[in-house]
Each structure stands twice: as structure tokens, then as C-alpha cells.
Short mmCIF file of C-alpha atoms and ligand atoms in Angstrom, two decimals:
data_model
loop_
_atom_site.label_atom_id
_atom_site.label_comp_id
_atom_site.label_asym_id
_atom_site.label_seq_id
_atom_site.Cartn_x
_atom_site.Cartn_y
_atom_site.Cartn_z
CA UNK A 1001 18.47 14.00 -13.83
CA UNK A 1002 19.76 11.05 -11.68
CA UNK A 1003 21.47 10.82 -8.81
CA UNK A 1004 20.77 12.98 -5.51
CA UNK A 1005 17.61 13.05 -3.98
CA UNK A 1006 16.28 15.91 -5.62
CA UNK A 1007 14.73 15.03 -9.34
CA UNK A 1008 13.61 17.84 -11.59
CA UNK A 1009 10.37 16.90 -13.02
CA UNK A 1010 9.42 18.28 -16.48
CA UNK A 1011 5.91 19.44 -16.55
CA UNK A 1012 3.80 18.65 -19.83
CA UNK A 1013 -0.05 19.83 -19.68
CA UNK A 1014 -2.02 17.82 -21.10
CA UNK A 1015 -2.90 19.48 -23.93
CA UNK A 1016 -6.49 18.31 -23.27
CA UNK A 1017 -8.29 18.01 -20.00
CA UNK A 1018 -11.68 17.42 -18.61
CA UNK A 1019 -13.70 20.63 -19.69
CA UNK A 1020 -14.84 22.32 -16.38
CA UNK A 1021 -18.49 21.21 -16.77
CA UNK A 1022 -17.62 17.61 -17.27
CA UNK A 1023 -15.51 17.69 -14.38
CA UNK A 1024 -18.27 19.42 -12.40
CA UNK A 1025 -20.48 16.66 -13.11
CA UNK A 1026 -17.71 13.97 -12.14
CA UNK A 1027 -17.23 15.52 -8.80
CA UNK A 1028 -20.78 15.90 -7.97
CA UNK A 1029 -20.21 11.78 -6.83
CA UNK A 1030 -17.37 10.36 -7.53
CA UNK A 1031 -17.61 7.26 -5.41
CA UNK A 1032 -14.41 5.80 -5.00
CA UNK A 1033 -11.75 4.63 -7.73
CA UNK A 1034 -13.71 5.49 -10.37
CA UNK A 1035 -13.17 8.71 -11.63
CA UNK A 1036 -9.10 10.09 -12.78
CA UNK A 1037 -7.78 13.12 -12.80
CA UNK A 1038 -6.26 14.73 -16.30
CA UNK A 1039 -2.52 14.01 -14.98
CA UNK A 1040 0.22 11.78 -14.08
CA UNK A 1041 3.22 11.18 -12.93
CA UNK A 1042 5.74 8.97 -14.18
CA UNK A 1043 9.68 8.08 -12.97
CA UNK A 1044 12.08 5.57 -14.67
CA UNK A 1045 14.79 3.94 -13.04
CA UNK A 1046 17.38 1.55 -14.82
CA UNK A 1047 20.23 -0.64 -13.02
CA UNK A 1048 23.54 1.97 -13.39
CA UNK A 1049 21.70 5.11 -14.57
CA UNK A 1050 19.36 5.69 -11.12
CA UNK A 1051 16.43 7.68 -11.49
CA UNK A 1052 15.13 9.36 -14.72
CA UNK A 1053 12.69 11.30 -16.75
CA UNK A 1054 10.78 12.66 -13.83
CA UNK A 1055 7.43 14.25 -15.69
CA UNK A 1056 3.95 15.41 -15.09
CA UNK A 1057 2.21 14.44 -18.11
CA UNK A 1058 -1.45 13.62 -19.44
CA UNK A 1059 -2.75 10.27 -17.76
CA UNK A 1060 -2.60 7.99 -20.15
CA UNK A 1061 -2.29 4.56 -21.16
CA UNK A 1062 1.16 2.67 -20.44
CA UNK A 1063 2.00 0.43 -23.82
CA UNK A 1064 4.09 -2.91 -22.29
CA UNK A 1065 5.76 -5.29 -23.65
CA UNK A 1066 4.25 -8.97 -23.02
CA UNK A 1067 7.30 -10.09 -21.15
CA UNK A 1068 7.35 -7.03 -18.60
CA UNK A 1069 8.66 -8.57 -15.71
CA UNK A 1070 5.45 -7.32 -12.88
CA UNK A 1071 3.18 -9.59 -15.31
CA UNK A 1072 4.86 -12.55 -14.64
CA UNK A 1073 6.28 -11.96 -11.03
CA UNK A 1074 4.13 -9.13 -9.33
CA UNK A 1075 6.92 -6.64 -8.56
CA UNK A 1076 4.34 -4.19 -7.93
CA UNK A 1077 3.81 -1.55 -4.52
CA UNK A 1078 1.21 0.81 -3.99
CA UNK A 1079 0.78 3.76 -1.33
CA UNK A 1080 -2.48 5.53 -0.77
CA UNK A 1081 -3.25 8.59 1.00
CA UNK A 1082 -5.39 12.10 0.32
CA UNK A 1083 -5.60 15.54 -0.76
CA UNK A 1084 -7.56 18.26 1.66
CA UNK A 1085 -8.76 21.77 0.78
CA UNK A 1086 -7.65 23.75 3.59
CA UNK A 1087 -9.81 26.27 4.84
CA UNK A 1088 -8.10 28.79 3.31
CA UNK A 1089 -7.87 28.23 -0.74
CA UNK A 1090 -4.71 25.95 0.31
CA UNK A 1091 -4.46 22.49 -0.11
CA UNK A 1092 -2.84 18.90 1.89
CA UNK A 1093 -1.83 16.21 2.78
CA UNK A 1094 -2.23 14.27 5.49
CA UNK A 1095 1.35 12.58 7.14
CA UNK A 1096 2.37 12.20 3.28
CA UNK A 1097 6.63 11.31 4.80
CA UNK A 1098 4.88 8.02 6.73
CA UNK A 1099 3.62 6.79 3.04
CA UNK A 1100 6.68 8.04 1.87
CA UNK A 1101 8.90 5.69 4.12
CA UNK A 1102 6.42 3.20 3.89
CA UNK A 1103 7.12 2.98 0.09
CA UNK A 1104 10.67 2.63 1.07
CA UNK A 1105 10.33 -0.29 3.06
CA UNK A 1106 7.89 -1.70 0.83
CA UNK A 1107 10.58 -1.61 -1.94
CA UNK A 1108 13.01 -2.97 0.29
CA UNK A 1109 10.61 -6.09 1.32
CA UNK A 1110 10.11 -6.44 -2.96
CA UNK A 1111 13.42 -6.08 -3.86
CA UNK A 1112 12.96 -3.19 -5.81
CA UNK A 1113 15.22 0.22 -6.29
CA UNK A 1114 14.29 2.73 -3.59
CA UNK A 1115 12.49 6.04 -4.94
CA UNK A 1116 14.45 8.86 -2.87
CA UNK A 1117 11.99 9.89 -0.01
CA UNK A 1118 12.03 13.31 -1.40
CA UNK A 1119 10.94 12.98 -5.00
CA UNK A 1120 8.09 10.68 -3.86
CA UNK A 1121 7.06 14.29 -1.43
CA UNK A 1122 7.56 16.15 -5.06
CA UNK A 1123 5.90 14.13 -6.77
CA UNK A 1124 2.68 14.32 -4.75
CA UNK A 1125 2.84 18.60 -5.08
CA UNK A 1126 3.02 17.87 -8.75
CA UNK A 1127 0.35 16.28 -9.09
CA UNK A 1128 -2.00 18.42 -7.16
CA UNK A 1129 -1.15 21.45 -8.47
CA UNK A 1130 -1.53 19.70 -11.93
CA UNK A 1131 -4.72 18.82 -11.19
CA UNK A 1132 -6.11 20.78 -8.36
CA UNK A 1133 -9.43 21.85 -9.57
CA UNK A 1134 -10.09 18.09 -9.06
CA UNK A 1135 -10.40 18.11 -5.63
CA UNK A 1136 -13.88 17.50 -3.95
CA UNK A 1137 -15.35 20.30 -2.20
CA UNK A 1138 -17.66 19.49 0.72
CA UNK A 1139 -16.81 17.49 3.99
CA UNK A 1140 -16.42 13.90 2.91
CA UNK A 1141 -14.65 14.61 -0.62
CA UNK A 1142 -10.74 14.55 -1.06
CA UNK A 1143 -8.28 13.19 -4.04
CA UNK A 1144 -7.13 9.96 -3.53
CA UNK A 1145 -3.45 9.48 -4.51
CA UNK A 1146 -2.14 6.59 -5.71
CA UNK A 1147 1.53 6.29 -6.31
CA UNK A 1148 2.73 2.79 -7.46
CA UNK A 1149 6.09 1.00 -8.54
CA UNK A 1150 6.47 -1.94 -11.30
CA UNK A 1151 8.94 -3.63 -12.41
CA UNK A 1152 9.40 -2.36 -16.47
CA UNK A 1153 12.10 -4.36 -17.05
CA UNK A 1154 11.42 -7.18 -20.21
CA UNK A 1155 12.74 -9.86 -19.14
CA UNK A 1156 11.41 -13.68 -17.78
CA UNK A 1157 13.74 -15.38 -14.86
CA UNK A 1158 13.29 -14.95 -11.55
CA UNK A 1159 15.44 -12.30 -10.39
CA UNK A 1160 14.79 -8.81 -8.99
CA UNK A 1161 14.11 -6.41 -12.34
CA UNK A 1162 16.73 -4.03 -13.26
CA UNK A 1163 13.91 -1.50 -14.48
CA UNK A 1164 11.36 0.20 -12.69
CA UNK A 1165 8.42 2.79 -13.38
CA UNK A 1166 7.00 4.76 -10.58
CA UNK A 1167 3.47 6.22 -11.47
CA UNK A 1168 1.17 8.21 -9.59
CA UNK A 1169 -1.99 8.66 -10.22
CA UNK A 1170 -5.27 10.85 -8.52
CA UNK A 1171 -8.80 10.00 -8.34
CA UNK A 1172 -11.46 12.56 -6.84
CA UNK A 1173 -13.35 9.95 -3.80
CA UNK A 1174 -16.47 10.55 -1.67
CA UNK A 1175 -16.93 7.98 1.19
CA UNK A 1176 -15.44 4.29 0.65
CA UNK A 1177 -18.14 2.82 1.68
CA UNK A 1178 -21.39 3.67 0.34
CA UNK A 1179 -23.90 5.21 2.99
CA UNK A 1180 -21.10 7.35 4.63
CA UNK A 1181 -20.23 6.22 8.38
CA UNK A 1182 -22.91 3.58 9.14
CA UNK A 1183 -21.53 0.03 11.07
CA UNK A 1184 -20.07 -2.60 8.68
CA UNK A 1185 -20.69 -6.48 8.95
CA UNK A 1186 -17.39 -8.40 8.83
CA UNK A 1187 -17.11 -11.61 7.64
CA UNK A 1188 -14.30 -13.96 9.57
CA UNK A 1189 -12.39 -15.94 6.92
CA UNK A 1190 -12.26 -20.04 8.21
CA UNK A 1191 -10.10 -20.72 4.73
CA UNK A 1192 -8.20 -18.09 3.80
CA UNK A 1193 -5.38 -16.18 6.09
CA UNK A 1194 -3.50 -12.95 4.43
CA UNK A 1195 0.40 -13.17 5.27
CA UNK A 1196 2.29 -15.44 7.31
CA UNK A 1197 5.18 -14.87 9.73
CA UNK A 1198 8.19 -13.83 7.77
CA UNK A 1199 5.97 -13.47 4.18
CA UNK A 1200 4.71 -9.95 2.42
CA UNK A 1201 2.33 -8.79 5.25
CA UNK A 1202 3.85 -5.54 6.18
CA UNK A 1203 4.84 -4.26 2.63
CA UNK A 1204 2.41 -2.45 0.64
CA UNK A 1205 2.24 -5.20 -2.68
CA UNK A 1206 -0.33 -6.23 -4.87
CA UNK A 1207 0.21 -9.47 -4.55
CA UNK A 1208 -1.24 -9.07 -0.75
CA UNK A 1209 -4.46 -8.02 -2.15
CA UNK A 1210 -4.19 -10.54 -5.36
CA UNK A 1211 -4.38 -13.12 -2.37
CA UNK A 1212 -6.69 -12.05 -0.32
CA UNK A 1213 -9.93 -11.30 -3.15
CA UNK A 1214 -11.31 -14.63 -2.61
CA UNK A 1215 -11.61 -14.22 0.80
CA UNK A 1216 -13.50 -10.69 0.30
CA UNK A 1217 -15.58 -12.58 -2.23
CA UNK A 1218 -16.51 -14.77 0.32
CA UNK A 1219 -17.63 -11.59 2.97
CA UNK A 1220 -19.38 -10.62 0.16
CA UNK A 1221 -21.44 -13.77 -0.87
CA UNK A 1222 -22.26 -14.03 3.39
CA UNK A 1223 -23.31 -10.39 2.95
CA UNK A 1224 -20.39 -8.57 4.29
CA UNK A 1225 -18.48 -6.18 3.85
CA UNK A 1226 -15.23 -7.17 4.38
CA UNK A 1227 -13.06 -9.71 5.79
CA UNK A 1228 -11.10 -10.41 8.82
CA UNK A 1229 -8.29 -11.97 8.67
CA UNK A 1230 -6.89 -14.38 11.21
CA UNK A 1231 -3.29 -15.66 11.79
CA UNK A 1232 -1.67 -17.77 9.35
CA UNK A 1233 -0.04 -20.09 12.48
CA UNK A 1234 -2.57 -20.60 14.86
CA UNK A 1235 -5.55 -19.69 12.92
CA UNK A 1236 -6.98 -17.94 15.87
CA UNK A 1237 -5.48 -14.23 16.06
CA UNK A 1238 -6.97 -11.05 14.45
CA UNK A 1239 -4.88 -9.63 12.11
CA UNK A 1240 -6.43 -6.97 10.49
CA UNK A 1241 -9.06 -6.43 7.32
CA UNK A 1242 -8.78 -7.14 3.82
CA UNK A 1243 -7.71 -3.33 3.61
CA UNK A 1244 -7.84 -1.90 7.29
CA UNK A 1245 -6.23 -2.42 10.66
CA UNK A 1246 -8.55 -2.90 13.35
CA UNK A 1247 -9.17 -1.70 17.08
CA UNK A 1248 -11.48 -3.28 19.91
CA UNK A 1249 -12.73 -0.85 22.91
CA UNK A 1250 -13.34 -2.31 26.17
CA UNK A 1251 -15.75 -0.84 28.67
CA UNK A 1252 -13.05 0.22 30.77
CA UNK A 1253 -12.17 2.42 28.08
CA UNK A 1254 -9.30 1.09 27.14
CA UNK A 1255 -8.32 -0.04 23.39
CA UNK A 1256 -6.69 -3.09 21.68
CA UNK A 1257 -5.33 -3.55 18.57
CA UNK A 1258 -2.89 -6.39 16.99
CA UNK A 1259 0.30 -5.81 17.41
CA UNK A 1260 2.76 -5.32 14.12
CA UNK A 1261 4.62 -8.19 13.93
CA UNK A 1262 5.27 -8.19 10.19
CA UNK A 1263 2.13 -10.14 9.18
CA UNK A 1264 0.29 -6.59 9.09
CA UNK A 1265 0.36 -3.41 7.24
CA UNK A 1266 1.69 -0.99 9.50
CA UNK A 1267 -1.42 1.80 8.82
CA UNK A 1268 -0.50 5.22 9.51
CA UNK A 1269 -4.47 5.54 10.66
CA UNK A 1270 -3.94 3.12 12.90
CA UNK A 1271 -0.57 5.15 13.92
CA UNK A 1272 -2.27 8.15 14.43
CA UNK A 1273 -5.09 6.78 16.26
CA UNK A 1274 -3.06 5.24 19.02
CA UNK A 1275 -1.63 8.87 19.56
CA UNK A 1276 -5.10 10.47 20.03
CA UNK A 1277 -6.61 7.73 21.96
CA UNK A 1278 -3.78 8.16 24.31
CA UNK A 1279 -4.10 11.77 24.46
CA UNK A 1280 -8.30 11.47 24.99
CA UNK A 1281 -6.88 9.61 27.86
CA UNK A 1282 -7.51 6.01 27.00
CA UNK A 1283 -4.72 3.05 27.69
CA UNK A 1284 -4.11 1.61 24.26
CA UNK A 1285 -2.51 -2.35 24.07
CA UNK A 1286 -0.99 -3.70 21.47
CA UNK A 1287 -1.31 -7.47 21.70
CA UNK A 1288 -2.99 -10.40 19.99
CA UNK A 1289 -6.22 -10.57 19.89
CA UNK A 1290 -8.06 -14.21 19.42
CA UNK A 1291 -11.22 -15.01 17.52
CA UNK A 1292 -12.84 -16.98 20.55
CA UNK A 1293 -12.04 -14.05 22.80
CA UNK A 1294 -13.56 -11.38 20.66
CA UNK A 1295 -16.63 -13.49 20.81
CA UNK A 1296 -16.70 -13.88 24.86
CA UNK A 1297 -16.22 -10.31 24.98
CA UNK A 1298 -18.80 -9.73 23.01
CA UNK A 1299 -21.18 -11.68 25.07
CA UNK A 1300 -20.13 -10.58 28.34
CA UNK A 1301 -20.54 -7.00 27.33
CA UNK A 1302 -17.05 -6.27 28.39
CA UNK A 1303 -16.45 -5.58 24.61
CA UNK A 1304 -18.19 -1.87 23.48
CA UNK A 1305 -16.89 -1.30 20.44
CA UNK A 1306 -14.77 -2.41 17.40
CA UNK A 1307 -13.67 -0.41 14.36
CA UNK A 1308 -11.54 -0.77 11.61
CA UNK A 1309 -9.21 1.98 10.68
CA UNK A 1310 -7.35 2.67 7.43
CA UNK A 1311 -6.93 5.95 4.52
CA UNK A 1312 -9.72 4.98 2.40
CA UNK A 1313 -12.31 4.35 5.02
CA UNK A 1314 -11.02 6.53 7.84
CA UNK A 1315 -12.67 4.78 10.78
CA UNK A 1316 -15.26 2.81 10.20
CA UNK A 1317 -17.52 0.92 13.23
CA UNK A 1318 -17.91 -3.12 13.23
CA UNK A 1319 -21.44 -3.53 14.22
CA UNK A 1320 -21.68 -7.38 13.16
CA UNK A 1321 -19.17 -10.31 12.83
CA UNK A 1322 -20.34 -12.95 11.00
CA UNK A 1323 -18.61 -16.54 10.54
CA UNK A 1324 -19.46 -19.88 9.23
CA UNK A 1325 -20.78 -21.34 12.73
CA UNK A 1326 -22.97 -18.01 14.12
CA UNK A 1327 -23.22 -14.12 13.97
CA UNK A 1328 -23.07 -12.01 16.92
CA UNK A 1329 -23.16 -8.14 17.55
CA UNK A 1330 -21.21 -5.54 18.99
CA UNK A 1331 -23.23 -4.29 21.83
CA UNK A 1332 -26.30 -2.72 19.97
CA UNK A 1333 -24.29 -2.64 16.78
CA UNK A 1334 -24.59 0.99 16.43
CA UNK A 1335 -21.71 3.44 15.99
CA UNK A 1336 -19.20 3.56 19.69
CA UNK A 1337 -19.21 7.00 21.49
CA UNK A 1338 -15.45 6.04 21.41
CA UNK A 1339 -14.39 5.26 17.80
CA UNK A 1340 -16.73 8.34 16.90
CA UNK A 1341 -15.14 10.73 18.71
CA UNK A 1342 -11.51 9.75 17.78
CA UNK A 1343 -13.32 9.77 14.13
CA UNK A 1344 -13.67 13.20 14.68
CA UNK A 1345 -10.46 14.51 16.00
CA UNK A 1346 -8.57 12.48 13.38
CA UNK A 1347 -10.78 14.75 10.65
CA UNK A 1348 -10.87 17.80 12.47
CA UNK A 1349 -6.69 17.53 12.24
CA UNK A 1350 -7.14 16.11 8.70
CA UNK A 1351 -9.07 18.62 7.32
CA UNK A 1352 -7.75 21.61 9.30
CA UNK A 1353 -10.32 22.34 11.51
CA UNK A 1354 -8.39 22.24 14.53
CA UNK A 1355 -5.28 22.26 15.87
CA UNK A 1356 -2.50 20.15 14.66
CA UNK A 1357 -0.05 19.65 17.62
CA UNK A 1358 2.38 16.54 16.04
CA UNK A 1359 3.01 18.28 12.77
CA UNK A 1360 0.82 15.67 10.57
CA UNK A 1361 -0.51 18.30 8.34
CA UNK A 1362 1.63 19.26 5.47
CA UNK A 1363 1.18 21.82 3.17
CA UNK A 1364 1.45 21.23 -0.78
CA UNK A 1365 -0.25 24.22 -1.83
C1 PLP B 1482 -4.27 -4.30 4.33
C2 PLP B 1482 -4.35 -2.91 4.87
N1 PLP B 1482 -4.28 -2.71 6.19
C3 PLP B 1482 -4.35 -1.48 6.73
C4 PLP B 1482 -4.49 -0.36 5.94
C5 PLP B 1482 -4.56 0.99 6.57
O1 PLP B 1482 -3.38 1.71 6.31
P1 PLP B 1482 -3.39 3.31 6.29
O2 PLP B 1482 -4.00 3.73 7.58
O3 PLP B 1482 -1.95 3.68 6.18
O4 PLP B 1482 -4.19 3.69 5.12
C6 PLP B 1482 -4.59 -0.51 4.56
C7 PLP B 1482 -4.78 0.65 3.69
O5 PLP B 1482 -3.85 1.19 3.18
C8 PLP B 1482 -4.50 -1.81 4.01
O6 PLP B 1482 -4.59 -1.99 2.68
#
């Protein structure tokens, strides 16, 4: 089985799922990241063998040794990214080869052995026709998927692992946050900054988001949502959310957002927004964006709208920004005509309601 591109994965049922009434009660809200599928899938990889022992299997617990190397040295990567019913009985995914080079260059950032583009794509159909029945019916349901990479190797030193288990995982998700698409209240960090110039920022890693819970903590205590994060050199630049990129509209309808200069997480939302902003006609800049001018614009009423962008939350509108010294709004701090309407292309294309004219929808089932 290793070697190539191509893995053959063995499928193995799990001999006993969900019964349909208990998963019918699941799905009636699943919230987000709470509720799991009856599958997985796992890969092994070992230093002079490649990659092995493709399977679907039951989701299950994963026994590990004590001295696993990602407990000690956070060798860990993530992708996330969701499941649609198409109109027609069909089901999928939404620019699926983006997360799949994304996990690439996430591996490459972490050191770790590179699961072969295509066996990432397989592994995705796997798992939803494993466990399709747990997709979400209704407009704001899909399945989350969650494929991840360790480091399985038992070992302590500080050296890239010679072992590695991919994993992916699926979990049935309503809306992220709770109340559906209503204006969040950010919270701007004065203490905490996410990645620095030449650190993790751009890969997909744990450790990122190990960092940065204080910080949300924080939002949360000031009664936010989320947190902003500004540059690690100057202390003064947006660079994006504790788990979105972020976009400001200006009332000459043109739209801003940081630039990726390796301290961000190159989002394929924000990726695919820039596209259909620029096709709706707007200018879209990518350049820095600093704290003191976001606040001027917002006073001036140059500034209409801001909204953060990402899988989980889709696009979401900044009504408030909140920060140790003041508070101030984003025009009325309702939902932008703007990020509302690019909202609603990006689902229309997402869900298949429209047409799909740069290829982004891809077809598992
Ligand atoms: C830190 C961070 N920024 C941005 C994003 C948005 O990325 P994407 O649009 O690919 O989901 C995410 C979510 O994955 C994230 O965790």
C-alpha cells in the first residue's frame, strides 16, 4: 500500500452505529463540534516504508503511548472544511484541493511527511459515503470534516518524528455561532499577538490555537466573541481573528483585507471572497490595516462595514470592537448590504443553488 499517490483504503463498518432514531435526534441541533459521526479515517506513515494501512473504520479511541512525540512537541495540523447535500440526492465539497494543498504546506512548515494530495481527496469521499446519512438537512446544516496529522512516533528529543497518523474525523454542525448570522463584538487583544514574522502563522497547527486561547478568554471575559489579533512587530496591524480572516468595506465600495505575509492563515473563504467581490464589481486591496485607522474610519463614517470570514463561520458581520481604552461601532452595527450579499453568493455556489463558474464545487457523491 505505499508508495504512489494513490492508497487503497480498506473499508471496515463499524459493526455498530448510531441507530437511525438516535441519530435523528443528534441532527435535530447539533451545534458545532459536538456531535461525531460513526466513522473514521486513519493513515500511518513510518520513515522508509511511506504511507500505510489506509482504512475507514469505527471512530474510536486512539490508545498512545506516554512518550508520543505530538504530546511533548505539538507536531500536530488540522484542515477544516464541509459536506453539502446537493440538490439532487448528491453530496460536496466545497474547494476540498485548496485544504488539500494547504495540508501540504502545513506539513512542510511542521516538518512533517507530506500526505499525497490525492489520498487526502480519497479520504474525504470515504468518509462521507461512510457516514452520509449524517449530514444535516436544512439550509444552515453541513458535516464538518476534520482531517488532522500527529506525530505517532515514541520517542523524546527534539527532532522531526519519523511516524505519523493522519485521522479524519466528521461532525454534523448547525451555525458556529449561536443565533445564526447576527453581528459579533470583537475584542482587540493589547497582550497577546498570534504569529510573528517568520513563526507558524500561515500553517494550519495546533499550537497556533494552543497560543492564542488566552487571548479568546480574554474576548470572552470583555463579552466578546472573539479576538483580533494585531501584529507581533509593531503591535498596530490587523491580522486576522482567533479563527477567521477579516475584511473592512469602505463607502466607496471598495474592500480591504490584510495582506498574507506569512503571519496569517491563508483562508480559502477569504480566497474565494476576493474573487466574488471582484466580480460584484468592487476593488479589493490587500494591505495592512492599523488599529488606530480602523477606529478613524469608523468615526468618520468612511468605514461601512467589517466582517470576518472563515469555513466554520462563513461570513460573519463585526458590529462592535471593543478594547481596553473604549468601544466603538461599525456604522449602526447591523449586518452590511455588502458582506451580506457576498454571504449569499458564496452559499448559493456552496450549496448548489447557483451557478458555479471557477469550478469550486466538487462532487464526492
Ligand atoms: C486562524 C484562522 N484564520 C482564518 C481561517 C479561515 O480559513 P478558511 O476560510 O480556509 O476556513 C481559519 C479557519 O480555518 C482560521 O483558523
Amino acid at each position: 500500500m505505499s508508495g504512489g499517490d494513490k492508497l487503497d483504503f480498506e473499508i471496515r463498518p463499524n459493526p455498530a452505529p448510531v441507530s437511525a432514531a438516535e441519530r435523528a435526534a443528534l441532527l435535530a441541533d447539533p451545534g458545532f463540534g459536538r456531535v461525531f459521526t460513526d466513522h473514521m479515517v486513519t493513515i500511518r506513515y513510518a520513515d522508509g516504508k511511506g504511507w500505510y494501512d489506509a482504512r475507514v473504520e469505527a471512530r474510536a479511541p486512539i490508545p498512545m503511548d506516554p512518550a508520543t512525540a505530538v504530546l511533548h512537541y505539538a507536531q500536530e495540523i488540522f484542515e477544516g472544511l464541509k459536506a453539502y447535500h446537493a440538490g439532487d440526492g448528491g453530496v460536496t465539497l466545497f474547494r476540498p484541493e485548496a485544504n488539500a494543498a494547504r495540508f501540504t504546506a502545513s506539513a512542510q512548515r511542521m516538518a512533517m511527511a507530506q500526505l499525497p494530495e490525492q489520498a487526502f481527496l480519497d479520504s474525504l469521499r470515504h468518509l462521507i459515503e461512510a457516514d452520509r446519512e449524517w449530514i444535516p438537512a436544512g439550509d444552515d446544516g453541513s458535516l464538518y470534516l476534520r482531517p488532522f496529522m500527529y506525530a505517532s512516533e515514541v520517542f523524546l528529543g527534539v527532532r522531526p518524528a519519523a511516524e505519523y497518523l493522519y485521522v479524519l474525523i466528521a461532525s454534523p454542525v448547525g451555525s458556529y455561532f449561536a443565533g445564526g448570522v447576527k453581528p459579533v463584538t470583537v475584542w482587540v487583544s493589547p497582550h497577546y499577538t498570534r504569529a510573528a514574522p517568520g513563526g507558524t502563522g500561515a500553517a494550519k497547527c495546533g499550537g497556533n490555537y494552543a497560543a492564542s486561547l488566552v487571548a479568546q478568554a480574554e474576548a470572552i471575559e470583555h463579552g466578546c466573541d472573539q479576538v483580533v489579533f494585531l501584529d507581533t512587530v509593531e503591535r498596530r496591524y490587523v491580522d486576522e481573528l482567533g479563527g477567521m480572516n477579516v475584511f473592512f468595506v469602505y463607502d466607496d465600495g471598495t474592500l480591504v483585507t490584510p495582506p498574507l505575509t506569512g503571519t496569517i492563515l491563508p483562508g480559502i473563504t477569504r480566497d474565494s471572497v476576493i474573487t466574488l467581490a471582484r466580480e460584484a464589481g468592487h476593488e479589493v486591496v490587500e494591505r495592512p490595516v492599523a488599529f488606530d485607522e480602523w477606529q478613524a474610519d469608523a468615526a468618520s463614517g468612511r468605514l461601512r462595514e467589517v466582517f470576518a470570514c472563515g469555513t466554520a463561520a462563513v461570513i460573519t458581520p463585526i458590529g462592535r470592537v471593543r478594547f481596553p481604552d473604549g468601544e466603538f461601532a461599525i456604522a449602526d452595527g447591523g449586518p452590511g448590504e455588502v458582506s451580506m450579499a457576498i454571504r449569499q453568493r458564496l452559499v448559493d455556489i456552496q450549496r448548489g443553488r447557483t451557478d458555479d463558474p471557477h469550478g469550486w464545487v466538487h462532487r464526492v457523491i
